Amino acid sequence: MSQNGHKVIGTRPIRHDGVDKVTGRAIYGADIQLTGLLHGTVKRSPHPHARIKNIDTSRAEAHPGVRAVVTAHDLPQIADKLADLGEAIVNLRDASNNVLAYGKVLYKGHAVAGVAAINLHVAQEAVELIDVEYEVLPHVTGVLEAMEDGAPILHEDMKTTSMGEETDKVSNIANHFQHKMGEPDDGFAEADVVIEREFTTQTVHQGYIETHNATALWNEEGQLTIWTSTQGAFSVRDQMAEILQMPVSKVKIVPLEIGGGFGGKISVYLDPVAALLSKKTGHPVKMTMTRDEVFEGTGPTPGSYLKVKMGATSDGRLTAATAYMAYEAGAYPGSPVGAGAGCIFTPYDIPNVQIDGYDVCVNKPKTNAYRAPGATNAAYATETVVDEISEKLGVDPLEFRVKNGAKEGTRRADGPVHPRIGCIETTEAALNSEHYRSSLAKSANGKVRGRGVASGYWFNFNGGRSAISVSINPDGTINMLEGSTDIGGSRASIAMQLAETIGLEATDIKPYVVDTDSIGYTDVTGGSRTTFGTGYAAHATGQALIREMKERASKLWDVPADAIDFEDGVFSYRDDAEKRGSFKEMASQAGDAGGPVVAQVSTNPDGSGGGAFATHVVDVEVDRETGKVDILRYTAVQDAGTAIHPSYVEGQMQGGVVQGIGWGLNEEYIYNDDGSMTNASFLDYRMPTTLDLPMIETIIVEVPNESHPYGVRGVGEVPIVPPPAALANAIYDATGVRLRDLPMSPPRVQKALAENGG
Amino acid sequence: MSKKVHVQTTINGEAVDFLCEPRNSLLEVLRDDLDHTGAKEGCNNGNCGACNVIMDGRLVNSCCVLGVEADGCEITTIEGIGSAANLHPLQQKFLEHAALQCGICTPGFIVSAKALLDENPNPTEDEVRYWLAGNLCRCTGYDKIVRAVLDARNGA
Ligand code: FES
Ligand code: FES
């Protein structure tokens, strides 16, 4: 038995889908084989900004083995319409134009045509035979340059919305918003220490190892089936229905196993193209991206410019903070600057705050969600400034965070008031950790060492819609169908919550992620919502099953249902100790008293997703000659509410940390003057490997979320937020030089040290 | 399209014949023609290890080997390392340590780790990290993967 009196929650069972995955049997999107399958690929723009004057597909169509070619002219043209895709609001016309460019290409890698052929090589040959005539336009890839008057304009019809009002100004700034609380000027006047700094971050990619894929079959009755790897099958269904202008009832999405997403596998890219190619050919068409297509043609997370100013009194109280945040949206509006603004000062209780956010189009791929979208950029700025203030005040940076930490009742600058949260508890756990209490030994090899800390916040979405359908087998096991993509162990975490509720073992539940025709609408696996929201549904399903089983027992025992209790997994009749049976025993008889036992539940909880806080501690060693930063030790502390399966909570923390380390130390899209990404491969876009890292220590704090029956908070996203700032603070501790531009890669560190005498 | 070539190999202990174009990689042949989809494509240019197989005792990126080069070779894929009824110790340890999240990298890691343990049954953590540096995982941060491999060592 685990702590808290739970039998299943808090234990570490082997995940249900584990054996299939370690033996290579699990079927991922690209693994599907269908009779008569054709293979498709995409023709992409070589220019970052150009008008499409003409597309001639005739040579490609005549190539032996080619079965069909499609362009944007095969897509219905759709009006401006906003839709919520789970982690972002998307304009569907933009989404359509991003799938196949119409009129203009807006980034290198923008899709302009699709080809289906008898095999991939033939399709790739045909792509070279599509003749596109472009009028090349000036381009802009930097966020500040794109905001300047006279910058090349991506959308001639896009007028800036400012403070909620559409203005007459045509510019690349899609939106400027402001959050204000108190009077920042007054707050700064009270402060004894005021620090204002500028920061830049570069475009980075989610870097999931499985590339995008979609296999479509548009049959003669007009029914479209798509097999794909996605974070949300229903979201894909909605997007397909809108982009192809067809009823949702004509679209079925079959989600196959997914090889990572991190927010990047919500938008559709290939799916509509594969559908059009299937419609034209009458055959199923499989499309998969190459790695360079993933980098250049799918949504990374934005580069950004931030200016943050914070002030504190000499006794260590934050009095005011302001932020100017400009985020690259990429080719179409919709950067995560809004989410970033909701997170930027949230670990702190600050009375006077102003935040100005700008969503700016640039000639890069349309950005997309990436694990706590917008929050990592924001924390890099805030957490570095907080480190500087603590230093100026001569206080321990974690003590400073505890003293100024947000708690229940603290208001965020963007409006909401915190429910019960674990911000201070998490910081205290870091402060008291063995790692933080230990002293850092000096380097023996001429390198320098330092320690840094940083905190982070992510909202966690409020549950959202989830459906679960269960049937009880006569042996007492349960088939559990769900609509939530399992991207890293959520079959287990959801099945465990059902098992806990009805007194079974995790292994008694057989979870299946099923297609959109087989389960009720379920929102995407994103926003750290799944273990919270679909777990909430699993608990409700357990309750429904208990009610139904009581009805069955009432018939079998011929006693009133309301006199039957269910406790510790056993049904019993209050007035007769003989009349009792475990869930399993009752399951074997229940079918005789009214047919098979089934239950279907859907939920959309209105309570809070709980809010996640993290504080990280890192020790680094810096080679002053080469600028290389090695990580000696790393500890991540996080409030998980209640850890359902602690191994997978730790796994989320460790994985998030390492993505944050990559973002902090190496990863970036490197652009040349032509607006082309020059490092679109895993060799040159340098993600961390085993050799770059130590073990990642984890400390799970559990401050239960009052909005969930088991206290769950989402855990997936916040661990990516602190690492870049924690590393910057550690590098400063080691060298005396502050780095305010990401990534802190060897050449940048070396240059900064040379310039600042570190 | 060029003429297909007849290739004779042994895959997971069974004699296998196939026809492939000279331009087809071993990974393509395994996945598209031989129904061995356990090897995954993450990059198709030797940088991620998701496609790894063991060829005549040597760990290779199957995306960087041509199908025709496999002629006369013995190949071990993830499908040959263990089965549900008879898991290899590495597979068992990956499950126990929760060393996978999405699992797309897992076959490649297990094949690579097997090649390591075949060569060095008792590697140190550094040796494990050095050997596995050719396999990318974006989900786990590697911690649990390294622990699983260390735990699967002989005498561990
Ligand atoms: S697919 Fe072969 S190394 Fe990446
Ligand atoms: S578990 Fe997802 S890439 Fe390794």
PDB file of N, CA and C in Angstrom, chain A residues 15 18-19 22 24-25 28 30-31 33 121 125 205-207 209 258-260 262 291 370 487-488 647-648 650-652 654-655 658-659 667 683 687-690 693-696, chain B residues 1 21 23-24 28 31-32 37-38 40 42-43 47-48 78-79 82 84 87 91 94-95 98 100-104 110 125 129-130 132-133 136 138-144 146-147:
ATOM      1  N   ARG A  15       3.541  -0.489 -16.985  1.00  0.00           N
ATOM      2  CA  ARG A  15       2.465   0.083 -17.808  1.00  0.00           C
ATOM      3  C   ARG A  15       1.868  -0.966 -18.747  1.00  0.00           C
ATOM      4  N   GLY A  18       3.437  -1.508 -22.119  1.00  0.00           N
ATOM      5  CA  GLY A  18       4.898  -1.580 -22.062  1.00  0.00           C
ATOM      6  C   GLY A  18       5.498  -2.718 -22.867  1.00  0.00           C
ATOM      7  N   VAL A  19       4.938  -3.915 -22.744  1.00  0.00           N
ATOM      8  CA  VAL A  19       5.548  -5.067 -23.412  1.00  0.00           C
ATOM      9  C   VAL A  19       5.561  -4.854 -24.925  1.00  0.00           C
ATOM     10  N   VAL A  22       8.485  -2.468 -25.701  1.00  0.00           N
ATOM     11  CA  VAL A  22       9.878  -2.930 -25.585  1.00  0.00           C
ATOM     12  C   VAL A  22      10.194  -4.068 -26.548  1.00  0.00           C
ATOM     13  N   GLY A  24       8.973  -4.031 -29.742  1.00  0.00           N
ATOM     14  CA  GLY A  24       8.876  -3.514 -31.110  1.00  0.00           C
ATOM     15  C   GLY A  24       7.570  -3.843 -31.803  1.00  0.00           C
ATOM     16  N   ARG A  25       6.591  -4.333 -31.033  1.00  0.00           N
ATOM     17  CA  ARG A  25       5.306  -4.717 -31.659  1.00  0.00           C
ATOM     18  C   ARG A  25       4.307  -3.570 -31.739  1.00  0.00           C
ATOM     19  N   TYR A  28       2.972   2.312 -34.423  1.00  0.00           N
ATOM     20  CA  TYR A  28       2.983   3.777 -34.495  1.00  0.00           C
ATOM     21  C   TYR A  28       2.444   4.205 -35.863  1.00  0.00           C
ATOM     22  N   ALA A  30       3.531   5.565 -38.555  1.00  0.00           N
ATOM     23  CA  ALA A  30       4.204   5.215 -39.812  1.00  0.00           C
ATOM     24  C   ALA A  30       4.263   3.712 -40.044  1.00  0.00           C
ATOM     25  N   ASP A  31       3.824   2.923 -39.069  1.00  0.00           N
ATOM     26  CA  ASP A  31       3.953   1.462 -39.195  1.00  0.00           C
ATOM     27  C   ASP A  31       2.784   0.823 -39.936  1.00  0.00           C
ATOM     28  N   GLN A  33       0.222  -0.562 -42.559  1.00  0.00           N
ATOM     29  CA  GLN A  33       0.259  -1.055 -43.940  1.00  0.00           C
ATOM     30  C   GLN A  33      -1.184  -1.303 -44.380  1.00  0.00           C
ATOM     31  N   HIS A 121      10.199   6.995 -53.270  1.00  0.00           N
ATOM     32  CA  HIS A 121      11.269   7.501 -54.134  1.00  0.00           C
ATOM     33  C   HIS A 121      10.693   8.129 -55.401  1.00  0.00           C
ATOM     34  N   GLU A 125      10.954  11.959 -56.632  1.00  0.00           N
ATOM     35  CA  GLU A 125      11.400  12.372 -57.978  1.00  0.00           C
ATOM     36  C   GLU A 125      10.387  13.342 -58.584  1.00  0.00           C
ATOM     37  N   HIS A 205      12.831  23.668 -31.448  1.00  0.00           N
ATOM     38  CA  HIS A 205      11.818  22.684 -31.857  1.00  0.00           C
ATOM     39  C   HIS A 205      11.557  21.662 -30.748  1.00  0.00           C
ATOM     40  N   GLN A 206      10.333  21.138 -30.755  1.00  0.00           N
ATOM     41  CA  GLN A 206       9.950  20.110 -29.786  1.00  0.00           C
ATOM     42  C   GLN A 206      10.863  18.891 -29.909  1.00  0.00           C
ATOM     43  N   GLY A 207      11.227  18.546 -31.120  1.00  0.00           N
ATOM     44  CA  GLY A 207      12.231  17.506 -31.322  1.00  0.00           C
ATOM     45  C   GLY A 207      11.781  16.083 -31.047  1.00  0.00           C
ATOM     46  N   ILE A 209      10.994  12.332 -31.564  1.00  0.00           N
ATOM     47  CA  ILE A 209      11.810  11.474 -32.425  1.00  0.00           C
ATOM     48  C   ILE A 209      10.995  10.911 -33.598  1.00  0.00           C
ATOM     49  N   ILE A 258       1.954   7.166 -30.641  1.00  0.00           N
ATOM     50  CA  ILE A 258       2.592   8.431 -31.007  1.00  0.00           C
ATOM     51  C   ILE A 258       3.984   8.505 -30.396  1.00  0.00           C
ATOM     52  N   GLY A 259       4.936   8.904 -31.226  1.00  0.00           N
ATOM     53  CA  GLY A 259       6.334   8.964 -30.784  1.00  0.00           C
ATOM     54  C   GLY A 259       6.732  10.361 -30.356  1.00  0.00           C
ATOM     55  N   GLY A 260       6.031  10.876 -29.349  1.00  0.00           N
ATOM     56  CA  GLY A 260       6.352  12.194 -28.816  1.00  0.00           C
ATOM     57  C   GLY A 260       5.573  13.289 -29.529  1.00  0.00           C
ATOM     58  N   PHE A 262       4.799  16.847 -27.415  1.00  0.00           N
ATOM     59  CA  PHE A 262       5.178  18.030 -26.624  1.00  0.00           C
ATOM     60  C   PHE A 262       4.449  19.295 -27.080  1.00  0.00           C
ATOM     61  N   ARG A 291      13.139  14.292 -41.481  1.00  0.00           N
ATOM     62  CA  ARG A 291      13.498  15.113 -40.319  1.00  0.00           C
ATOM     63  C   ARG A 291      13.638  16.587 -40.705  1.00  0.00           C
ATOM     64  N   TYR A 370       4.803  24.190 -27.382  1.00  0.00           N
ATOM     65  CA  TYR A 370       5.897  23.330 -26.943  1.00  0.00           C
ATOM     66  C   TYR A 370       5.922  23.401 -25.421  1.00  0.00           C
ATOM     67  N   ILE A 487       0.785   9.505 -24.402  1.00  0.00           N
ATOM     68  CA  ILE A 487       2.039   9.950 -25.004  1.00  0.00           C
ATOM     69  C   ILE A 487       3.219   9.600 -24.117  1.00  0.00           C
ATOM     70  N   GLY A 488       2.915   9.150 -22.862  1.00  0.00           N
ATOM     71  CA  GLY A 488       4.056   8.836 -22.009  1.00  0.00           C
ATOM     72  C   GLY A 488       3.630   8.128 -20.747  1.00  0.00           C
ATOM     73  N   SER A 647       6.882   6.953 -10.944  1.00  0.00           N
ATOM     74  CA  SER A 647       7.958   6.797 -11.941  1.00  0.00           C
ATOM     75  C   SER A 647       7.708   7.677 -13.155  1.00  0.00           C
ATOM     76  N   TYR A 648       6.433   7.757 -13.557  1.00  0.00           N
ATOM     77  CA  TYR A 648       6.148   8.557 -14.752  1.00  0.00           C
ATOM     78  C   TYR A 648       6.095  10.046 -14.429  1.00  0.00           C
ATOM     79  N   GLU A 650       8.269  11.346 -12.237  1.00  0.00           N
ATOM     80  CA  GLU A 650       9.715  11.616 -12.305  1.00  0.00           C
ATOM     81  C   GLU A 650      10.165  11.708 -13.758  1.00  0.00           C
ATOM     82  N   GLY A 651       9.633  10.807 -14.573  1.00  0.00           N
ATOM     83  CA  GLY A 651      10.010  10.789 -15.994  1.00  0.00           C
ATOM     84  C   GLY A 651       9.643  12.094 -16.685  1.00  0.00           C
ATOM     85  N   GLN A 652       8.448  12.608 -16.379  1.00  0.00           N
ATOM     86  CA  GLN A 652       8.063  13.903 -16.966  1.00  0.00           C
ATOM     87  C   GLN A 652       9.018  14.996 -16.503  1.00  0.00           C
ATOM     88  N   GLN A 654      12.147  14.670 -15.458  1.00  0.00           N
ATOM     89  CA  GLN A 654      13.488  14.487 -16.039  1.00  0.00           C
ATOM     90  C   GLN A 654      13.495  14.865 -17.520  1.00  0.00           C
ATOM     91  N   GLY A 655      12.451  14.458 -18.216  1.00  0.00           N
ATOM     92  CA  GLY A 655      12.383  14.762 -19.646  1.00  0.00           C
ATOM     93  C   GLY A 655      12.259  16.255 -19.888  1.00  0.00           C
ATOM     94  N   VAL A 658      15.565  18.031 -19.281  1.00  0.00           N
ATOM     95  CA  VAL A 658      16.576  17.848 -20.330  1.00  0.00           C
ATOM     96  C   VAL A 658      16.220  18.642 -21.581  1.00  0.00           C
ATOM     97  N   GLN A 659      14.935  18.756 -21.887  1.00  0.00           N
ATOM     98  CA  GLN A 659      14.566  19.643 -22.998  1.00  0.00           C
ATOM     99  C   GLN A 659      14.948  21.091 -22.661  1.00  0.00           C
ATOM    100  N   GLU A 667      20.320  24.380 -28.287  1.00  0.00           N
ATOM    101  CA  GLU A 667      19.374  24.302 -29.398  1.00  0.00           C
ATOM    102  C   GLU A 667      18.995  25.682 -29.933  1.00  0.00           C
ATOM    103  N   LEU A 683      22.029  16.247 -36.521  1.00  0.00           N
ATOM    104  CA  LEU A 683      23.468  16.417 -36.327  1.00  0.00           C
ATOM    105  C   LEU A 683      23.770  17.873 -35.944  1.00  0.00           C
ATOM    106  N   MET A 687      20.451  18.341 -29.913  1.00  0.00           N
ATOM    107  CA  MET A 687      19.680  17.996 -28.716  1.00  0.00           C
ATOM    108  C   MET A 687      20.576  17.216 -27.755  1.00  0.00           C
ATOM    109  N   PRO A 688      20.289  17.276 -26.446  1.00  0.00           N
ATOM    110  CA  PRO A 688      21.151  16.575 -25.490  1.00  0.00           C
ATOM    111  C   PRO A 688      21.156  15.057 -25.718  1.00  0.00           C
ATOM    112  N   THR A 689      22.327  14.463 -25.498  1.00  0.00           N
ATOM    113  CA  THR A 689      22.467  13.010 -25.554  1.00  0.00           C
ATOM    114  C   THR A 689      22.819  12.502 -24.152  1.00  0.00           C
ATOM    115  N   THR A 690      22.885  11.188 -24.023  1.00  0.00           N
ATOM    116  CA  THR A 690      23.257  10.596 -22.729  1.00  0.00           C
ATOM    117  C   THR A 690      24.561  11.174 -22.194  1.00  0.00           C
ATOM    118  N   LEU A 693      24.847  14.564 -19.988  1.00  0.00           N
ATOM    119  CA  LEU A 693      24.017  14.715 -18.795  1.00  0.00           C
ATOM    120  C   LEU A 693      24.447  13.817 -17.647  1.00  0.00           C
ATOM    121  N   PRO A 694      24.154  14.267 -16.425  1.00  0.00           N
ATOM    122  CA  PRO A 694      24.223  13.357 -15.277  1.00  0.00           C
ATOM    123  C   PRO A 694      22.829  12.753 -15.076  1.00  0.00           C
ATOM    124  N   MET A 695      22.657  11.961 -14.028  1.00  0.00           N
ATOM    125  CA  MET A 695      21.307  11.569 -13.627  1.00  0.00           C
ATOM    126  C   MET A 695      20.567  12.851 -13.237  1.00  0.00           C
ATOM    127  N   ILE A 696      19.256  12.859 -13.389  1.00  0.00           N
ATOM    128  CA  ILE A 696      18.468  14.038 -13.018  1.00  0.00           C
ATOM    129  C   ILE A 696      17.684  13.686 -11.758  1.00  0.00           C
TER     130      ILE A 696
ATOM    131  N   MET B   1      13.346   4.007 -62.267  1.00  0.00           N
ATOM    132  CA  MET B   1      13.401   2.865 -61.347  1.00  0.00           C
ATOM    133  C   MET B   1      14.417   1.860 -61.870  1.00  0.00           C
ATOM    134  N   GLU B  21      15.338  -2.513 -54.582  1.00  0.00           N
ATOM    135  CA  GLU B  21      16.082  -1.631 -55.471  1.00  0.00           C
ATOM    136  C   GLU B  21      17.410  -1.299 -54.800  1.00  0.00           C
ATOM    137  N   ARG B  23      18.687   1.411 -54.324  1.00  0.00           N
ATOM    138  CA  ARG B  23      18.636   2.632 -53.521  1.00  0.00           C
ATOM    139  C   ARG B  23      17.867   2.438 -52.209  1.00  0.00           C
ATOM    140  N   ASN B  24      17.265   1.291 -52.002  1.00  0.00           N
ATOM    141  CA  ASN B  24      16.506   1.096 -50.761  1.00  0.00           C
ATOM    142  C   ASN B  24      17.433   0.845 -49.586  1.00  0.00           C
ATOM    143  N   GLU B  28      14.258   0.643 -44.867  1.00  0.00           N
ATOM    144  CA  GLU B  28      13.061   0.605 -45.718  1.00  0.00           C
ATOM    145  C   GLU B  28      12.638  -0.832 -45.982  1.00  0.00           C
ATOM    146  N   ARG B  31      11.107  -2.399 -42.861  1.00  0.00           N
ATOM    147  CA  ARG B  31       9.803  -1.856 -42.483  1.00  0.00           C
ATOM    148  C   ARG B  31       8.736  -2.084 -43.556  1.00  0.00           C
ATOM    149  N   ASP B  32       9.081  -1.781 -44.814  1.00  0.00           N
ATOM    150  CA  ASP B  32       8.052  -1.771 -45.853  1.00  0.00           C
ATOM    151  C   ASP B  32       7.850  -3.130 -46.505  1.00  0.00           C
ATOM    152  N   THR B  37       8.520  -3.687 -38.355  1.00  0.00           N
ATOM    153  CA  THR B  37       8.372  -2.247 -38.119  1.00  0.00           C
ATOM    154  C   THR B  37       8.886  -1.832 -36.744  1.00  0.00           C
ATOM    155  N   GLY B  38       9.546  -2.755 -36.045  1.00  0.00           N
ATOM    156  CA  GLY B  38      10.113  -2.394 -34.744  1.00  0.00           C
ATOM    157  C   GLY B  38      11.235  -1.375 -34.867  1.00  0.00           C
ATOM    158  N   LYS B  40      12.622   1.957 -36.109  1.00  0.00           N
ATOM    159  CA  LYS B  40      11.893   3.190 -36.426  1.00  0.00           C
ATOM    160  C   LYS B  40      12.769   4.156 -37.200  1.00  0.00           C
ATOM    161  N   GLY B  42      13.790   7.914 -37.349  1.00  0.00           N
ATOM    162  CA  GLY B  42      13.713   9.205 -36.673  1.00  0.00           C
ATOM    163  C   GLY B  42      14.388  10.305 -37.463  1.00  0.00           C
ATOM    164  N   CYS B  43      15.364   9.923 -38.307  1.00  0.00           N
ATOM    165  CA  CYS B  43      16.122  10.960 -39.010  1.00  0.00           C
ATOM    166  C   CYS B  43      16.548  10.520 -40.397  1.00  0.00           C
ATOM    167  N   ASN B  47      21.632   9.848 -37.256  1.00  0.00           N
ATOM    168  CA  ASN B  47      21.809  10.704 -36.083  1.00  0.00           C
ATOM    169  C   ASN B  47      20.943  10.378 -34.881  1.00  0.00           C
ATOM    170  N   CYS B  48      20.049   9.399 -34.964  1.00  0.00           N
ATOM    171  CA  CYS B  48      19.153   9.205 -33.820  1.00  0.00           C
ATOM    172  C   CYS B  48      19.157   7.787 -33.260  1.00  0.00           C
ATOM    173  N   ILE B  78      14.944  -5.713 -33.195  1.00  0.00           N
ATOM    174  CA  ILE B  78      14.256  -5.724 -31.903  1.00  0.00           C
ATOM    175  C   ILE B  78      13.312  -6.934 -31.809  1.00  0.00           C
ATOM    176  N   GLU B  79      12.717  -7.314 -32.935  1.00  0.00           N
ATOM    177  CA  GLU B  79      11.768  -8.434 -32.908  1.00  0.00           C
ATOM    178  C   GLU B  79      12.465  -9.743 -32.518  1.00  0.00           C
ATOM    179  N   GLY B  82      13.576 -10.482 -28.000  1.00  0.00           N
ATOM    180  CA  GLY B  82      12.740 -11.101 -26.969  1.00  0.00           C
ATOM    181  C   GLY B  82      11.296 -11.004 -27.377  1.00  0.00           C
ATOM    182  N   ALA B  84       7.007 -11.283 -25.773  1.00  0.00           N
ATOM    183  CA  ALA B  84       6.213 -11.062 -24.569  1.00  0.00           C
ATOM    184  C   ALA B  84       6.405 -12.213 -23.584  1.00  0.00           C
ATOM    185  N   LEU B  87      10.913 -12.217 -22.356  1.00  0.00           N
ATOM    186  CA  LEU B  87      11.566 -10.921 -22.475  1.00  0.00           C
ATOM    187  C   LEU B  87      13.059 -11.031 -22.201  1.00  0.00           C
ATOM    188  N   GLN B  91      14.765  -5.744 -21.759  1.00  0.00           N
ATOM    189  CA  GLN B  91      13.351  -5.368 -21.947  1.00  0.00           C
ATOM    190  C   GLN B  91      12.632  -5.345 -20.602  1.00  0.00           C
ATOM    191  N   PHE B  94      13.774  -2.266 -18.720  1.00  0.00           N
ATOM    192  CA  PHE B  94      13.160  -1.042 -19.258  1.00  0.00           C
ATOM    193  C   PHE B  94      11.739  -0.895 -18.709  1.00  0.00           C
ATOM    194  N   LEU B  95      11.023  -1.991 -18.606  1.00  0.00           N
ATOM    195  CA  LEU B  95       9.657  -1.923 -18.063  1.00  0.00           C
ATOM    196  C   LEU B  95       9.688  -1.557 -16.587  1.00  0.00           C
ATOM    197  N   ALA B  98      10.545   2.043 -15.874  1.00  0.00           N
ATOM    198  CA  ALA B  98       9.763   3.052 -16.620  1.00  0.00           C
ATOM    199  C   ALA B  98      10.697   3.843 -17.534  1.00  0.00           C
ATOM    200  N   LEU B 100      10.756   4.197 -20.581  1.00  0.00           N
ATOM    201  CA  LEU B 100      10.183   4.675 -21.844  1.00  0.00           C
ATOM    202  C   LEU B 100       8.970   5.525 -21.539  1.00  0.00           C
ATOM    203  N   GLN B 101       8.801   6.529 -22.370  1.00  0.00           N
ATOM    204  CA  GLN B 101       7.564   7.301 -22.295  1.00  0.00           C
ATOM    205  C   GLN B 101       6.782   7.058 -23.575  1.00  0.00           C
ATOM    206  N   CYS B 102       7.115   7.779 -24.659  1.00  0.00           N
ATOM    207  CA  CYS B 102       6.381   7.502 -25.904  1.00  0.00           C
ATOM    208  C   CYS B 102       6.793   6.157 -26.493  1.00  0.00           C
ATOM    209  N   GLY B 103       8.028   5.757 -26.255  1.00  0.00           N
ATOM    210  CA  GLY B 103       8.480   4.438 -26.691  1.00  0.00           C
ATOM    211  C   GLY B 103       9.031   4.357 -28.108  1.00  0.00           C
ATOM    212  N   ILE B 104       9.058   5.460 -28.832  1.00  0.00           N
ATOM    213  CA  ILE B 104       9.512   5.374 -30.234  1.00  0.00           C
ATOM    214  C   ILE B 104      11.011   5.091 -30.299  1.00  0.00           C
ATOM    215  N   ILE B 110      17.201  -0.482 -26.950  1.00  0.00           N
ATOM    216  CA  ILE B 110      17.379  -1.859 -26.474  1.00  0.00           C
ATOM    217  C   ILE B 110      18.364  -2.600 -27.381  1.00  0.00           C
ATOM    218  N   GLU B 125      28.714   3.409 -15.631  1.00  0.00           N
ATOM    219  CA  GLU B 125      27.735   4.398 -16.102  1.00  0.00           C
ATOM    220  C   GLU B 125      28.319   5.228 -17.247  1.00  0.00           C
ATOM    221  N   ARG B 129      26.788   5.603 -20.949  1.00  0.00           N
ATOM    222  CA  ARG B 129      26.451   6.900 -21.540  1.00  0.00           C
ATOM    223  C   ARG B 129      27.217   7.132 -22.847  1.00  0.00           C
ATOM    224  N   TYR B 130      28.467   6.707 -22.867  1.00  0.00           N
ATOM    225  CA  TYR B 130      29.262   6.882 -24.080  1.00  0.00           C
ATOM    226  C   TYR B 130      28.671   6.071 -25.226  1.00  0.00           C
ATOM    227  N   LEU B 132      25.632   4.832 -25.599  1.00  0.00           N
ATOM    228  CA  LEU B 132      24.263   5.175 -26.002  1.00  0.00           C
ATOM    229  C   LEU B 132      24.144   6.601 -26.550  1.00  0.00           C
ATOM    230  N   ALA B 133      25.249   7.307 -26.659  1.00  0.00           N
ATOM    231  CA  ALA B 133      25.170   8.696 -27.126  1.00  0.00           C
ATOM    232  C   ALA B 133      24.701   8.792 -28.573  1.00  0.00           C
ATOM    233  N   LEU B 136      19.030   8.970 -29.667  1.00  0.00           N
ATOM    234  CA  LEU B 136      18.327  10.115 -29.089  1.00  0.00           C
ATOM    235  C   LEU B 136      17.013   9.682 -28.473  1.00  0.00           C
ATOM    236  N   ARG B 138      13.838  11.935 -26.669  1.00  0.00           N
ATOM    237  CA  ARG B 138      13.435  13.297 -26.346  1.00  0.00           C
ATOM    238  C   ARG B 138      12.501  13.328 -25.139  1.00  0.00           C
ATOM    239  N   CYS B 139      12.055  12.154 -24.677  1.00  0.00           N
ATOM    240  CA  CYS B 139      11.044  12.150 -23.612  1.00  0.00           C
ATOM    241  C   CYS B 139      11.616  12.007 -22.215  1.00  0.00           C
ATOM    242  N   THR B 140      12.625  11.163 -22.037  1.00  0.00           N
ATOM    243  CA  THR B 140      12.947  10.679 -20.689  1.00  0.00           C
ATOM    244  C   THR B 140      14.077  11.419 -19.993  1.00  0.00           C
ATOM    245  N   GLY B 141      14.863  12.163 -20.745  1.00  0.00           N
ATOM    246  CA  GLY B 141      16.065  12.746 -20.127  1.00  0.00           C
ATOM    247  C   GLY B 141      17.122  11.695 -19.843  1.00  0.00           C
ATOM    248  N   TYR B 142      16.898  10.462 -20.317  1.00  0.00           N
ATOM    249  CA  TYR B 142      17.860   9.346 -20.281  1.00  0.00           C
ATOM    250  C   TYR B 142      18.076   8.734 -18.903  1.00  0.00           C
ATOM    251  N   ASP B 143      17.720   9.404 -17.848  1.00  0.00           N
ATOM    252  CA  ASP B 143      18.034   8.913 -16.499  1.00  0.00           C
ATOM    253  C   ASP B 143      17.589   7.453 -16.328  1.00  0.00           C
ATOM    254  N   LYS B 144      16.309   7.211 -16.595  1.00  0.00           N
ATOM    255  CA  LYS B 144      15.775   5.866 -16.341  1.00  0.00           C
ATOM    256  C   LYS B 144      16.295   4.848 -17.362  1.00  0.00           C
ATOM    257  N   VAL B 146      19.407   4.866 -18.617  1.00  0.00           N
ATOM    258  CA  VAL B 146      20.752   4.495 -18.143  1.00  0.00           C
ATOM    259  C   VAL B 146      20.636   3.554 -16.939  1.00  0.00           C
ATOM    260  N   ARG B 147      19.716   3.868 -16.037  1.00  0.00           N
ATOM    261  CA  ARG B 147      19.536   2.985 -14.870  1.00  0.00           C
ATOM    262  C   ARG B 147      19.090   1.583 -15.295  1.00  0.00           C
TER     263      ARG B 147
END
